[in-house]
Coordinates of C-alpha atoms in Angstrom, one line a residue:
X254 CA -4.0 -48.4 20.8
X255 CA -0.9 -46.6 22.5
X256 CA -0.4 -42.7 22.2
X257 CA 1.8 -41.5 19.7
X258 CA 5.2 -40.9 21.6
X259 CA 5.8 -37.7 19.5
X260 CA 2.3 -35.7 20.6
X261 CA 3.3 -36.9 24.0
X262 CA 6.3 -34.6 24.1
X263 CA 4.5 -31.9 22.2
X264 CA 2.8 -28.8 23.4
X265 CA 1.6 -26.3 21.3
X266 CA 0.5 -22.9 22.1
X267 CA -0.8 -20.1 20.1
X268 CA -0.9 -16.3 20.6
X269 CA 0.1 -13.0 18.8
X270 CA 3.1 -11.2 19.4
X271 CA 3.9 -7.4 18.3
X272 CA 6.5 -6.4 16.2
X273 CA 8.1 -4.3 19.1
X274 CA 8.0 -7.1 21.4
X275 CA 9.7 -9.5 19.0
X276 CA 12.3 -7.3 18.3
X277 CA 12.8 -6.6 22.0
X278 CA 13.0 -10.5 22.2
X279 CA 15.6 -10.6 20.0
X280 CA 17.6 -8.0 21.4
X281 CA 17.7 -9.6 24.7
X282 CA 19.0 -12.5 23.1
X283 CA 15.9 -14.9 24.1
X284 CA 15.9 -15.8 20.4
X285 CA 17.8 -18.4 18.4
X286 CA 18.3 -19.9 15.7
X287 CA 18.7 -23.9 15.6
X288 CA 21.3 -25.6 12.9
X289 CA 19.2 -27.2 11.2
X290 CA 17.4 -23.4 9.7
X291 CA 18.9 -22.5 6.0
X292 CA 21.4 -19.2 6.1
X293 CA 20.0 -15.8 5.4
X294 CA 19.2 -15.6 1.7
X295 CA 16.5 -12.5 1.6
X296 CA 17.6 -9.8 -1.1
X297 CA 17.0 -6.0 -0.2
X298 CA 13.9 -6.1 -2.4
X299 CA 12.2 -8.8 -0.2
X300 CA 13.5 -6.9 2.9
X301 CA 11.3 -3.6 1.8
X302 CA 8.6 -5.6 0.2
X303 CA 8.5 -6.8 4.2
X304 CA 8.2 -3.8 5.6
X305 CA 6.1 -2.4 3.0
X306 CA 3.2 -5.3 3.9
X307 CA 3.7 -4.4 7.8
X308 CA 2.7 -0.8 6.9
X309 CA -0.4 -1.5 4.9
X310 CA -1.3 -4.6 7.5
X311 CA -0.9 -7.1 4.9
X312 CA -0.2 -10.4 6.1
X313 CA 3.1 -11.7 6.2
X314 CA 2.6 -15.6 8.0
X315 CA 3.0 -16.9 11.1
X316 CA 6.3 -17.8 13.2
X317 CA 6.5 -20.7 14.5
X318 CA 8.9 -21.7 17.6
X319 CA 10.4 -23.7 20.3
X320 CA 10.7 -22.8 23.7
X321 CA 13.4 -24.5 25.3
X322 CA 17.0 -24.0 27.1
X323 CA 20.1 -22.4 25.6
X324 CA 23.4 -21.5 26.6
X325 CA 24.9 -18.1 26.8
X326 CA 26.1 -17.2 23.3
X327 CA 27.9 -14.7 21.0
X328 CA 24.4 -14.0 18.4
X329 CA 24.6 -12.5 14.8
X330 CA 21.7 -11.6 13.3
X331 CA 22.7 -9.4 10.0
X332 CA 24.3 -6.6 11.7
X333 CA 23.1 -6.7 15.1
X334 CA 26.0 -8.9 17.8
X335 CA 23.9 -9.9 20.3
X336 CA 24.7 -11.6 23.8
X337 CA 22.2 -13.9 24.5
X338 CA 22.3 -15.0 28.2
X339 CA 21.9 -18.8 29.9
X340 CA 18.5 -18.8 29.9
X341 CA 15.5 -22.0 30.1
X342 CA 12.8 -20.0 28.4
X343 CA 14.8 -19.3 24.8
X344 CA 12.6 -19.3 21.6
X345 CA 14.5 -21.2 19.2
X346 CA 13.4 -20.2 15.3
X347 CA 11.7 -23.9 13.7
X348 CA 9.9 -20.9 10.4
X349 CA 10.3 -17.4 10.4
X350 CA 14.2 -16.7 10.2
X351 CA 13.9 -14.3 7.2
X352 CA 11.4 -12.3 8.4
X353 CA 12.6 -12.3 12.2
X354 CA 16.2 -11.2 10.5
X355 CA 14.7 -8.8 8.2
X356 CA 12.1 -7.3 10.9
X357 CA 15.0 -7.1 13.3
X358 CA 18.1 -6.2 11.5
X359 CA 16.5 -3.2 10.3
X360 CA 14.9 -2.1 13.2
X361 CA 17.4 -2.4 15.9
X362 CA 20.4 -2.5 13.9
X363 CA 23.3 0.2 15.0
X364 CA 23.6 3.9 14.4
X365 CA 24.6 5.8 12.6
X366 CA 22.6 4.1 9.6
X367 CA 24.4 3.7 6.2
X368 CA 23.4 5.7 3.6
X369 CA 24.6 3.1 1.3
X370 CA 22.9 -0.6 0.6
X371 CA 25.6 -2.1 2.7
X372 CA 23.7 -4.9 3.7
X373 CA 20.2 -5.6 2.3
X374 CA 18.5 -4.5 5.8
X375 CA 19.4 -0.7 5.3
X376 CA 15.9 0.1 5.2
X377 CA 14.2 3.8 4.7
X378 CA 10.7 5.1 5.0
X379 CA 10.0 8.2 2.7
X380 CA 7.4 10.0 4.9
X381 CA 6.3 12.3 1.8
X382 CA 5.5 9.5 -0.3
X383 CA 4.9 7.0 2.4
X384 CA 7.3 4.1 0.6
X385 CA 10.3 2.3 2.2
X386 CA 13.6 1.7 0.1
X387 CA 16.7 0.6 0.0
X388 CA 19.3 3.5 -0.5
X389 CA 21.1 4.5 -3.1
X390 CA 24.4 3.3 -4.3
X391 CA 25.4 6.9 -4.8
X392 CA 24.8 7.3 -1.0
X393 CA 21.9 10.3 -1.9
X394 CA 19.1 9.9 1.0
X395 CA 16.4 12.0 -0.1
X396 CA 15.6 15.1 3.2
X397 CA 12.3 13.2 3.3
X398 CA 13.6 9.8 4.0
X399 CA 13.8 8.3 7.4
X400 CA 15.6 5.2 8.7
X401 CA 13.2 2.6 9.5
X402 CA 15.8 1.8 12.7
X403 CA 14.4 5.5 14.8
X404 CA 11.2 4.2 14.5
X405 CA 11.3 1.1 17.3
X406 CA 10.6 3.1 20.0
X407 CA 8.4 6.0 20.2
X408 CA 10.6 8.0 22.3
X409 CA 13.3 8.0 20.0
X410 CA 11.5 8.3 17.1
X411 CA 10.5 11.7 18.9
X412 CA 13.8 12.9 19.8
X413 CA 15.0 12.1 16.2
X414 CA 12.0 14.5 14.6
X415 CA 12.8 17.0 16.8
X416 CA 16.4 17.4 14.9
X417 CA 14.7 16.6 11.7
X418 CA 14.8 19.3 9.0
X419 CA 11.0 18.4 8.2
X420 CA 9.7 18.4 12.0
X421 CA 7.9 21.2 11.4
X422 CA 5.9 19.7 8.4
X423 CA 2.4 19.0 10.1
X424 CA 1.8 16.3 7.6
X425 CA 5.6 14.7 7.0
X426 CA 5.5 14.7 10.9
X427 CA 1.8 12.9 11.0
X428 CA 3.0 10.6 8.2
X429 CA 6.0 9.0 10.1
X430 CA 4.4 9.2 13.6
X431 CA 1.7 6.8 11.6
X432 CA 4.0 4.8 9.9
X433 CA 6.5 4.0 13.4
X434 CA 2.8 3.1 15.2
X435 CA 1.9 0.7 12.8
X436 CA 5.1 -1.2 12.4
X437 CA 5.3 -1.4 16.1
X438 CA 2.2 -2.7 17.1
X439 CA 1.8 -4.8 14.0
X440 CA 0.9 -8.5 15.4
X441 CA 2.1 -11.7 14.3
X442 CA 0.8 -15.1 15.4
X443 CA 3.0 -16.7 16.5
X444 CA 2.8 -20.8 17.6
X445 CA 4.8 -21.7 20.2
X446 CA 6.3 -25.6 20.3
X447 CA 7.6 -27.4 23.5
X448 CA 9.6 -30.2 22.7
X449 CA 12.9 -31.8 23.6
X450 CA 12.9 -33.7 20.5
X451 CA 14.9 -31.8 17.7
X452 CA 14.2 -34.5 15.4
X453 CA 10.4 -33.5 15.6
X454 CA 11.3 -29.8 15.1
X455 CA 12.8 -30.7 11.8
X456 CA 10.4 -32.9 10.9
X457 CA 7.4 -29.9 11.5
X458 CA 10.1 -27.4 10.2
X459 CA 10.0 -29.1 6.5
X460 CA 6.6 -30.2 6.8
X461 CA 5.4 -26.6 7.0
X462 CA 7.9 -26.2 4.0
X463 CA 6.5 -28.8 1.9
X464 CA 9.5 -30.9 2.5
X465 CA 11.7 -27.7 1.9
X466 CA 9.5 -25.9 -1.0
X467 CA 7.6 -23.1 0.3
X468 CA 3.9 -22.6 -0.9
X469 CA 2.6 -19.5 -2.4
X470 CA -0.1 -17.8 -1.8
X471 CA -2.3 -19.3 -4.5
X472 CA -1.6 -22.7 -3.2
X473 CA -2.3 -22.0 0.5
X474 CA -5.4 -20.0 -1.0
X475 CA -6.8 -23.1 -3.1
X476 CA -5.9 -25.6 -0.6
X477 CA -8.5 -23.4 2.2
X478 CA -10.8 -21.8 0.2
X479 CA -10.7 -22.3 -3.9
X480 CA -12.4 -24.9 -5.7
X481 CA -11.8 -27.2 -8.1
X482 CA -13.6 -26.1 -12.0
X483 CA -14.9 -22.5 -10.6
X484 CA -13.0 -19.7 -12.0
X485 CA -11.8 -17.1 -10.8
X486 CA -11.1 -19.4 -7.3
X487 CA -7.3 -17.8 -6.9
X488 CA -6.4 -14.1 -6.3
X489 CA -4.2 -14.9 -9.9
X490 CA -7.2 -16.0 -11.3
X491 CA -9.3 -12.9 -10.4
X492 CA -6.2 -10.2 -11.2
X493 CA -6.2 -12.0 -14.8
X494 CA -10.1 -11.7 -14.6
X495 CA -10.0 -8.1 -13.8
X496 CA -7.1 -7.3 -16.3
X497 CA -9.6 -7.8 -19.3
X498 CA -11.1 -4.3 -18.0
X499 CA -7.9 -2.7 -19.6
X500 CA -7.3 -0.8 -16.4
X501 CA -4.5 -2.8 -15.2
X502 CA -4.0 -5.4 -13.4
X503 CA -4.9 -5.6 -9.7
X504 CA -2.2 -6.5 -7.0
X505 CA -2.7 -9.5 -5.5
X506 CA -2.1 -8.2 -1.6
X507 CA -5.1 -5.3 -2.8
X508 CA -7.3 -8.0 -3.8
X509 CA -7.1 -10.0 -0.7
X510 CA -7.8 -7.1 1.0
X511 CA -11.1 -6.8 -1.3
X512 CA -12.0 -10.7 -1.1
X513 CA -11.9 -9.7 3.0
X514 CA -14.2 -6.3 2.4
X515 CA -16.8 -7.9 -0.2
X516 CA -17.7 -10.4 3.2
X517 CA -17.9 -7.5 5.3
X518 CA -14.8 -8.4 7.5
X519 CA -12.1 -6.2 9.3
X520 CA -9.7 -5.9 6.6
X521 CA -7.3 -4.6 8.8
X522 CA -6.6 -8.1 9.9
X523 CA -4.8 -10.8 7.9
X524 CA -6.4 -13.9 6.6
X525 CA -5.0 -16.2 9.2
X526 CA -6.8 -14.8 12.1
X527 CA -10.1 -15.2 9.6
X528 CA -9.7 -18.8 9.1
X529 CA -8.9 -19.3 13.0
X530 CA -12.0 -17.5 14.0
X531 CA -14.1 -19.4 10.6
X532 CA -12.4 -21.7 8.8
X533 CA -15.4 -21.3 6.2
X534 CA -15.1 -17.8 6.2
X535 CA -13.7 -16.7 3.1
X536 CA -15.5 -19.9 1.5
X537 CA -15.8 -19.3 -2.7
X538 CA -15.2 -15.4 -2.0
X539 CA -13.1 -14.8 -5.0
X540 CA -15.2 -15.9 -7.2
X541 CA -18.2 -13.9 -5.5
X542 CA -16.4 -10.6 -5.2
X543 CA -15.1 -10.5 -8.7
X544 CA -19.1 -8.6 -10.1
X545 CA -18.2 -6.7 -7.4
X546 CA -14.8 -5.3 -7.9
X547 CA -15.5 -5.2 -11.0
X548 CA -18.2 -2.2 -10.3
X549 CA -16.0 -0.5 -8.6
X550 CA -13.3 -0.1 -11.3
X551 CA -16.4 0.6 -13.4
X552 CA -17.2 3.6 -11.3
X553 CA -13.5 4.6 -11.0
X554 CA -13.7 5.1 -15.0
X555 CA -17.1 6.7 -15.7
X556 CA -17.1 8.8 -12.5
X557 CA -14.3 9.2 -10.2
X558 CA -12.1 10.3 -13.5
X559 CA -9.2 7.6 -12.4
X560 CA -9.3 5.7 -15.4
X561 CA -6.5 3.4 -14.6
X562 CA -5.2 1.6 -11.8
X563 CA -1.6 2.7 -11.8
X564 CA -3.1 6.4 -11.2
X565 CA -4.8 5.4 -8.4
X566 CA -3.6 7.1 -5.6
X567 CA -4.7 4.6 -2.6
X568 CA -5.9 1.5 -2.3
X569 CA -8.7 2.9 0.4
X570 CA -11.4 3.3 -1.9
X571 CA -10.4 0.0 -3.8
X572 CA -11.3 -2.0 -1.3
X573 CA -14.2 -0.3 0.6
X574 CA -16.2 0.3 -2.5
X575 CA -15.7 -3.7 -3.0
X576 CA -17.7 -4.0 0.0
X577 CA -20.5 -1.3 -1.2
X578 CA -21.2 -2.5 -4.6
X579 CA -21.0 -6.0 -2.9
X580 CA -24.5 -4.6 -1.6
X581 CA -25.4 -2.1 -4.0
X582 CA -25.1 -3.4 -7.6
X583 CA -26.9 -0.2 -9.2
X584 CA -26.3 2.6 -6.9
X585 CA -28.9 5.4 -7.7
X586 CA -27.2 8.7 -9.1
X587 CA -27.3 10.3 -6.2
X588 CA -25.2 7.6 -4.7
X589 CA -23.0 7.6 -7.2
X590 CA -22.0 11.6 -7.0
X591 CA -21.6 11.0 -3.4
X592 CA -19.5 8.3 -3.9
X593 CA -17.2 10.2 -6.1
X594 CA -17.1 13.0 -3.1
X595 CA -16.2 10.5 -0.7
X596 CA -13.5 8.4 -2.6
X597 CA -11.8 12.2 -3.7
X598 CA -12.1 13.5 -0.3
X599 CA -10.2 10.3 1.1
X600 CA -7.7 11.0 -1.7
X601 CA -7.0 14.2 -0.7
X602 CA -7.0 14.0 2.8
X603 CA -5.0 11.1 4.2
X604 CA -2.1 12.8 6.1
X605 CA -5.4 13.8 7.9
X606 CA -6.6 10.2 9.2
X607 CA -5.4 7.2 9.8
X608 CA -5.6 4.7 6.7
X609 CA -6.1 1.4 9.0
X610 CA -9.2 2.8 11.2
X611 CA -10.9 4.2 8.0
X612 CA -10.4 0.8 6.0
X613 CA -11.8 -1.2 9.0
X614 CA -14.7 1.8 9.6
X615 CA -15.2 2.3 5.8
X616 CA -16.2 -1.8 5.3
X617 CA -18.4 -1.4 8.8
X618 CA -20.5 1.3 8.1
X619 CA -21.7 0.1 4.9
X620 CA -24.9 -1.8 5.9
X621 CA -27.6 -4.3 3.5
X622 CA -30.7 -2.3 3.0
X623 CA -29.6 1.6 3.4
X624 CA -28.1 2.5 0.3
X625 CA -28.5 6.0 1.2
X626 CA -27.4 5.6 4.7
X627 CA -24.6 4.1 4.0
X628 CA -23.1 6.4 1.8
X629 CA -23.9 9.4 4.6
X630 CA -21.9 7.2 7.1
X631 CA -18.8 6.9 5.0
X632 CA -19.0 11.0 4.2
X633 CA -18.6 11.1 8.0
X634 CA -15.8 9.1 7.9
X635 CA -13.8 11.8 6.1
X636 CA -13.1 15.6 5.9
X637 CA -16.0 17.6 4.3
X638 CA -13.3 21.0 4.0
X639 CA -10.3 20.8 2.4
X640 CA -7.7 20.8 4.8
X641 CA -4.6 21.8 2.4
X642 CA -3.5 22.4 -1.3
X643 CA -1.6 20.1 -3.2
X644 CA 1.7 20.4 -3.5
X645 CA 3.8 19.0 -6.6
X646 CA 6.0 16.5 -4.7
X647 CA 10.4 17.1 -5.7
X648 CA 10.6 13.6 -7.1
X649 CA 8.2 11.6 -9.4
X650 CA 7.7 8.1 -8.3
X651 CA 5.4 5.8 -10.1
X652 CA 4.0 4.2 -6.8
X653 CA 4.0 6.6 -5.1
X654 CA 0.6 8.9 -4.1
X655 CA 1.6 12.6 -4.7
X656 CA 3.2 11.2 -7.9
X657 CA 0.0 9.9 -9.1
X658 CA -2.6 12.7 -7.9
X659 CA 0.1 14.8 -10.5
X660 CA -0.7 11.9 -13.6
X661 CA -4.8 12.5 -12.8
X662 CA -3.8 15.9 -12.8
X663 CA -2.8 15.5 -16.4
X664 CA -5.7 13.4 -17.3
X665 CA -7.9 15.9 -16.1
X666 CA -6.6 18.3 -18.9
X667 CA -7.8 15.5 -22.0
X668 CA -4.3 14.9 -23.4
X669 CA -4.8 15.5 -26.9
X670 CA -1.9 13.9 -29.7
X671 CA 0.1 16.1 -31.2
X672 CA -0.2 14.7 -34.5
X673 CA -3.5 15.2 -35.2
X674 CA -5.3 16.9 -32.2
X675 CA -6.9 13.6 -31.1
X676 CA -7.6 12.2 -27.5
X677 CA -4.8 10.3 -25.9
X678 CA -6.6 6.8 -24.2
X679 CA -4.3 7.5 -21.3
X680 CA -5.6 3.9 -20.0
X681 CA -4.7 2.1 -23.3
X682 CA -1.6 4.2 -23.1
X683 CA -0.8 2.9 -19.9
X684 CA -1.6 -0.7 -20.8
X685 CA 0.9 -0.7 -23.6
X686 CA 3.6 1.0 -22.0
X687 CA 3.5 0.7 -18.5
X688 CA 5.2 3.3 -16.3
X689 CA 7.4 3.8 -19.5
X690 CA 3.8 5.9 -20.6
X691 CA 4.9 8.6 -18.3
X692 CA 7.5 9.8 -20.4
X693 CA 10.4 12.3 -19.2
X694 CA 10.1 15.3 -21.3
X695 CA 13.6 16.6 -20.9
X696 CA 16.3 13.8 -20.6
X697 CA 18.3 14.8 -17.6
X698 CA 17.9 12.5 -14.5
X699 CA 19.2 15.1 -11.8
X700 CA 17.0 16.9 -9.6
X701 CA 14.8 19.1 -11.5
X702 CA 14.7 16.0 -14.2
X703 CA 13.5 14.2 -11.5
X704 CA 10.1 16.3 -10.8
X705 CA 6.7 15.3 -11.9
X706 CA 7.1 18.6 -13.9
X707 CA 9.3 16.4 -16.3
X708 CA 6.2 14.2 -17.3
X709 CA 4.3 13.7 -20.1
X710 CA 1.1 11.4 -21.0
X711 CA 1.9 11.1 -24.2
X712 CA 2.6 8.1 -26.8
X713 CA 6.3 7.6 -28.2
X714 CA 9.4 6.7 -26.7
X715 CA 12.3 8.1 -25.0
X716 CA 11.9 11.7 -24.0
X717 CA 9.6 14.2 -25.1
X718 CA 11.5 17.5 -25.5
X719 CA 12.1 17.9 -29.6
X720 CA 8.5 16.4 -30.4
X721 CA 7.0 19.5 -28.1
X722 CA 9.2 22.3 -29.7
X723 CA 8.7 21.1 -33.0
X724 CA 4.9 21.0 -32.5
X725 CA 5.2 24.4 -31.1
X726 CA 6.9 25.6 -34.2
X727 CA 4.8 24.2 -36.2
X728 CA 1.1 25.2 -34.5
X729 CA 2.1 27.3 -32.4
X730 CA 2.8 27.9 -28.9
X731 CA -0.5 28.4 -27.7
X732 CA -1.9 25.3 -29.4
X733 CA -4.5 22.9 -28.1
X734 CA -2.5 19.9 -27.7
X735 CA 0.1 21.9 -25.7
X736 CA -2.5 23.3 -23.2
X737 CA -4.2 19.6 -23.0
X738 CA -0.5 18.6 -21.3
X739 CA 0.1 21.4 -19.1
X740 CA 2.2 23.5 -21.4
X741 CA 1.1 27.2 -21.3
X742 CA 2.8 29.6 -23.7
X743 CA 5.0 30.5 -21.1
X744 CA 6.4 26.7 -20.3
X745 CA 6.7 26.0 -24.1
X746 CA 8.8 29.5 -24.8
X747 CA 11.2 28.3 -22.0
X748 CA 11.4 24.4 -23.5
X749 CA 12.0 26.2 -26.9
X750 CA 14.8 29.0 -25.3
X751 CA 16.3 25.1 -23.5
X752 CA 15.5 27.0 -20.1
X753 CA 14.6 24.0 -18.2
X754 CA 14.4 25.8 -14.4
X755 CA 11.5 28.2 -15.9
X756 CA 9.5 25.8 -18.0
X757 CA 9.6 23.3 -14.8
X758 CA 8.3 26.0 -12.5
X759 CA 5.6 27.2 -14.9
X760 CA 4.5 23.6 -15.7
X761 CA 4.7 22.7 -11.8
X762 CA 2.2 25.4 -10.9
X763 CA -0.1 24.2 -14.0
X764 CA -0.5 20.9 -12.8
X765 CA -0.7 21.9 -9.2
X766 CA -3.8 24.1 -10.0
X767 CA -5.2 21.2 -12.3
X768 CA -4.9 18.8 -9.6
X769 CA -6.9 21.5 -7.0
X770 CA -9.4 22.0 -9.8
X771 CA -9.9 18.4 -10.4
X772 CA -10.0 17.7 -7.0
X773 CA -12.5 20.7 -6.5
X774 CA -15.2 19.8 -8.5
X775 CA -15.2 15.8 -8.1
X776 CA -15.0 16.0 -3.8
X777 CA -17.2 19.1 -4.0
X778 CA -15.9 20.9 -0.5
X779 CA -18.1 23.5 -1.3
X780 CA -21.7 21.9 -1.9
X781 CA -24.1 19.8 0.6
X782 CA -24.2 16.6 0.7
X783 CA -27.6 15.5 2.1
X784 CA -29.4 12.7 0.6
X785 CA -32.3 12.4 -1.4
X786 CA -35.2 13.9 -0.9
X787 CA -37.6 10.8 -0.7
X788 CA -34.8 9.3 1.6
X789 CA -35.6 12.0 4.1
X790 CA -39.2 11.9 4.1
X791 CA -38.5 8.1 5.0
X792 CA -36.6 9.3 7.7
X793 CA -38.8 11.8 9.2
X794 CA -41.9 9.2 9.0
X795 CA -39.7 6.4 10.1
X796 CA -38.9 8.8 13.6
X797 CA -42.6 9.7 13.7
X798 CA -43.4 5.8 14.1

């Protein structure tokens, strides 16, 4: 039988490229884009989402291109002109434009950087809640906000913090460092095609497409590693699972990052570079890890006091304390107190660490057979002092960290209705509202309306302001249910005298210092941390053998 003509003028090669080296590809103009590739169609949304998934190391697919000649050319690419030289060695996009475009258009686009969505590639990193957005239409960039375009090279990222107004903030300074690091060396596989046969580049281009209909996730997920009639076998399948716990539901990009953790893997690498190393790897893993993700949320609600997951703060402990109770299905008390330590330590302390070395170190250190052990390595693994208060962030934002230690700061009072005196279920709140269950409690929107300050666990519907003074004329101003939301008789005399700087100042200290107690008692700085005393023993006779 003859060879097929088509694999005879095919070569493929596969490797991993780095963001920054993409981009600098790019720039040089040794990329481009064939006519047969659809126009740019990403909205801003998808363009942050992007970046967003870099940050956290999520995966974001391969590219896929052809090495070839091309002609010296006049390039767009968004806002970026470009002029690409004669050259033999071009890479010619066959799948990938979008996030090529997006990656590059907002990385090396030209300064000065609008402050306006001008184009959906005007891309911003908040180094104080460690988000990236798209700006406002009113043109107000937040101080803390950095364009995601000074953070392709190092040097200039450097330079640029050394004009910043927040260079001398230790941990702002710490944050952004981080976050230009990992979108920089952020790798990509990348599968490289040489062919002269354009007719087999489109034919691979919509074949990877599914004849021009891209696959999700939970496709490409059944299709390697679900199986037909066991549920859950989809990362869907397990968020609806998990959902029934009534503490939200799970992301999907968190829960892929569990399915990796429960089988002990390095989490800080996407699922593609799994499969190529096993293609069994993550075989009828969803449906393993869901008893044990399940204890983990368990544990978040009885004894880390986080008892829902839009209040969670990181998705660090999420996903190492999959891998734990992957192992441990009953951890002793002991464990269990330590585990809180460690899980509100990491909270606390992540401007202090880098989240990527203590996901893949978190998952490594947890070992079958040495409960005890284990949980000693992962207290190592994170600061045992407390290395800086809290501090009420300016602006409240739902997903974002700071925002969300101040909403466990709240819970940690025992919101109490003011009705009849009796607890708020701040989960079941949250279930049936969403993030409309963080009401405002003074309408306004501008900056002061815009602190965490102006928040309220409480159930009802638009803002909170009349309900509170009414209560207070009613029960006074010292009354329980007051106190249970940060409202000290000082905050409620300024809601009732409309003196909205005063009441948010006084509330903004009560929550601070109910965040640092809560924080306090459940990371215990303060108290040792050894293990067990039979644990020990074993030790000492274990060294003596």
């Amino acid at each position: 039988m003859s060879a097929d003509p088509s694999r005879q003028n095919l070569k493929l090669e596969a490797d991993t490229e780095t963001v920054e080296d993409l981009v600098d590809r790019v720039r040089r103009g040794l990329v481009r884009v064939p006519n047969f590739q659809r126009g740019l169609r990403w909205s801003a949304e998808d363009i942050v989402s992007l970046f967003d998934s870099v940050y956290r190391g999520y995966p974001i697919g391969s590219f896929l291109l052809r090495k070839g000649a091309a002609p010296a050319a006049r390039l767009q690419m968004g806002p970026l002109d470009i002029d690409g030289p004669e050259t033999h060695e071009a890479l010619w996009v066959v799948d990938g434009q979008q996030r090529l475009t997006a990656l590059s258009a907002g990385l090396a686009r030209p300064r000065p950087v609008p402050r306006t969505p001008d184009d959906p590639w005007v891309v911003y990193f908040d180094a104080a809640a460690q988000t990236f957005h798209a700006p406002h239409r009113s043109g107000d960039v937040p101080s803390t906000w950095v364009p995601v375009a000074e953070m392709l090279d190092a040097s200039v990222l450097s330079e640029w913090v050394y004009h910043w107004q927040h260079g001398g903030d230790a941990a702002l300074r710490a944050a952004l460092f981080q976050a230009g690091t990992r979108i920089r060396q952020y790798q990509i596989p990348v599968y490289i095609v040489e062919t002269d046969d354009e007719q087999l580049l489109r034919d691979i281009f919509y074949r990877i497409n599914n004849f021009g209909k891209s696959l999700d996730w939970d496709e490409v997920h059944d299709a390697l590693f679900g199986y037909r009639g066991e549920h859950p076998s989809t990362l869907r399948e397990l968020a609806d699972e998990l959902q029934k716990l009534g503490m939200g539901r799970p992301e999907e990009e968190q829960l892929l990052s569990c399915v990796i953790a429960y089988k002990g893997l390095d989490v800080t690498r996407n699922v593609s570079e799994h499969y190529r190393r096993d293609s069994k790897a993550l075989t009828q893993a969803v449906r393993e890890a869901l008893p044990a993700i399940r204890g983990v949320l368990s544990f978040f609600r009885r004894h880390a006091e986080i008892p829902h997951l839009r209040l969670l703060p990181r998705s660090i402990p999420l996903v190492v304390l999959t891998r734990f109770f992957a192992l441990y299905t009953d951890p002793k008390p002991r464990t269990l107190d330590l585990l809180t330590r460690w899980t509100w330590r990491t909270l606390m302390s992540t401007n202090f660490f880098d989240e990527r070395t203590l996901l893949r170190h978190g998952v490594d250190v947890i070992q079958s057979g040495n409960e005890e052990g284990s949980v000693q390595k992962l207290l190592q693994l994170v600061p045992r002092e407390r290395r800086a208060d809290y501090v009420l962030p300016s602006r409240f934002d739902a997903r974002a960290a700071d925002s969300r230690l101040a909403l466990l700061g709240l819970c940690s009072l025992h919101p109490l209705s003011l009705e009849d005196e009796s607890p708020v279920d701040v989960a079941a709140l949250i279930e049936q509202a969403d993030v409309s269950a963080f009401r405002r409690i003074w309408p306004t929107e501008d900056r002061l309306g815009s602190s965490p300050a102006n928040r309220i666990l409480l159930p009802g519907s638009g803002s909170a302001r009349t309900e509170l003074a009414d209560h207070a004329e009613s029960r006074g101003a010292g009354s329980a249910a007051l106190r249970s939301h940060a409202l000290t008789p000082e905050a409620v005399r300024a809601l009732v005298e409309r003196d909205m700087p005063a009441f948010i100042q006084e509330r903004a200290r009560t929550i601070e210092e109910a965040v640092r107690q809560t924080a306090d008692r459940l990371a215990a700085w303060s108290r040792t941390d050894r293990p067990s005393i039979p644990y020990l023993l074993q030790q000492v006779v274990g060294a003596e053998d």
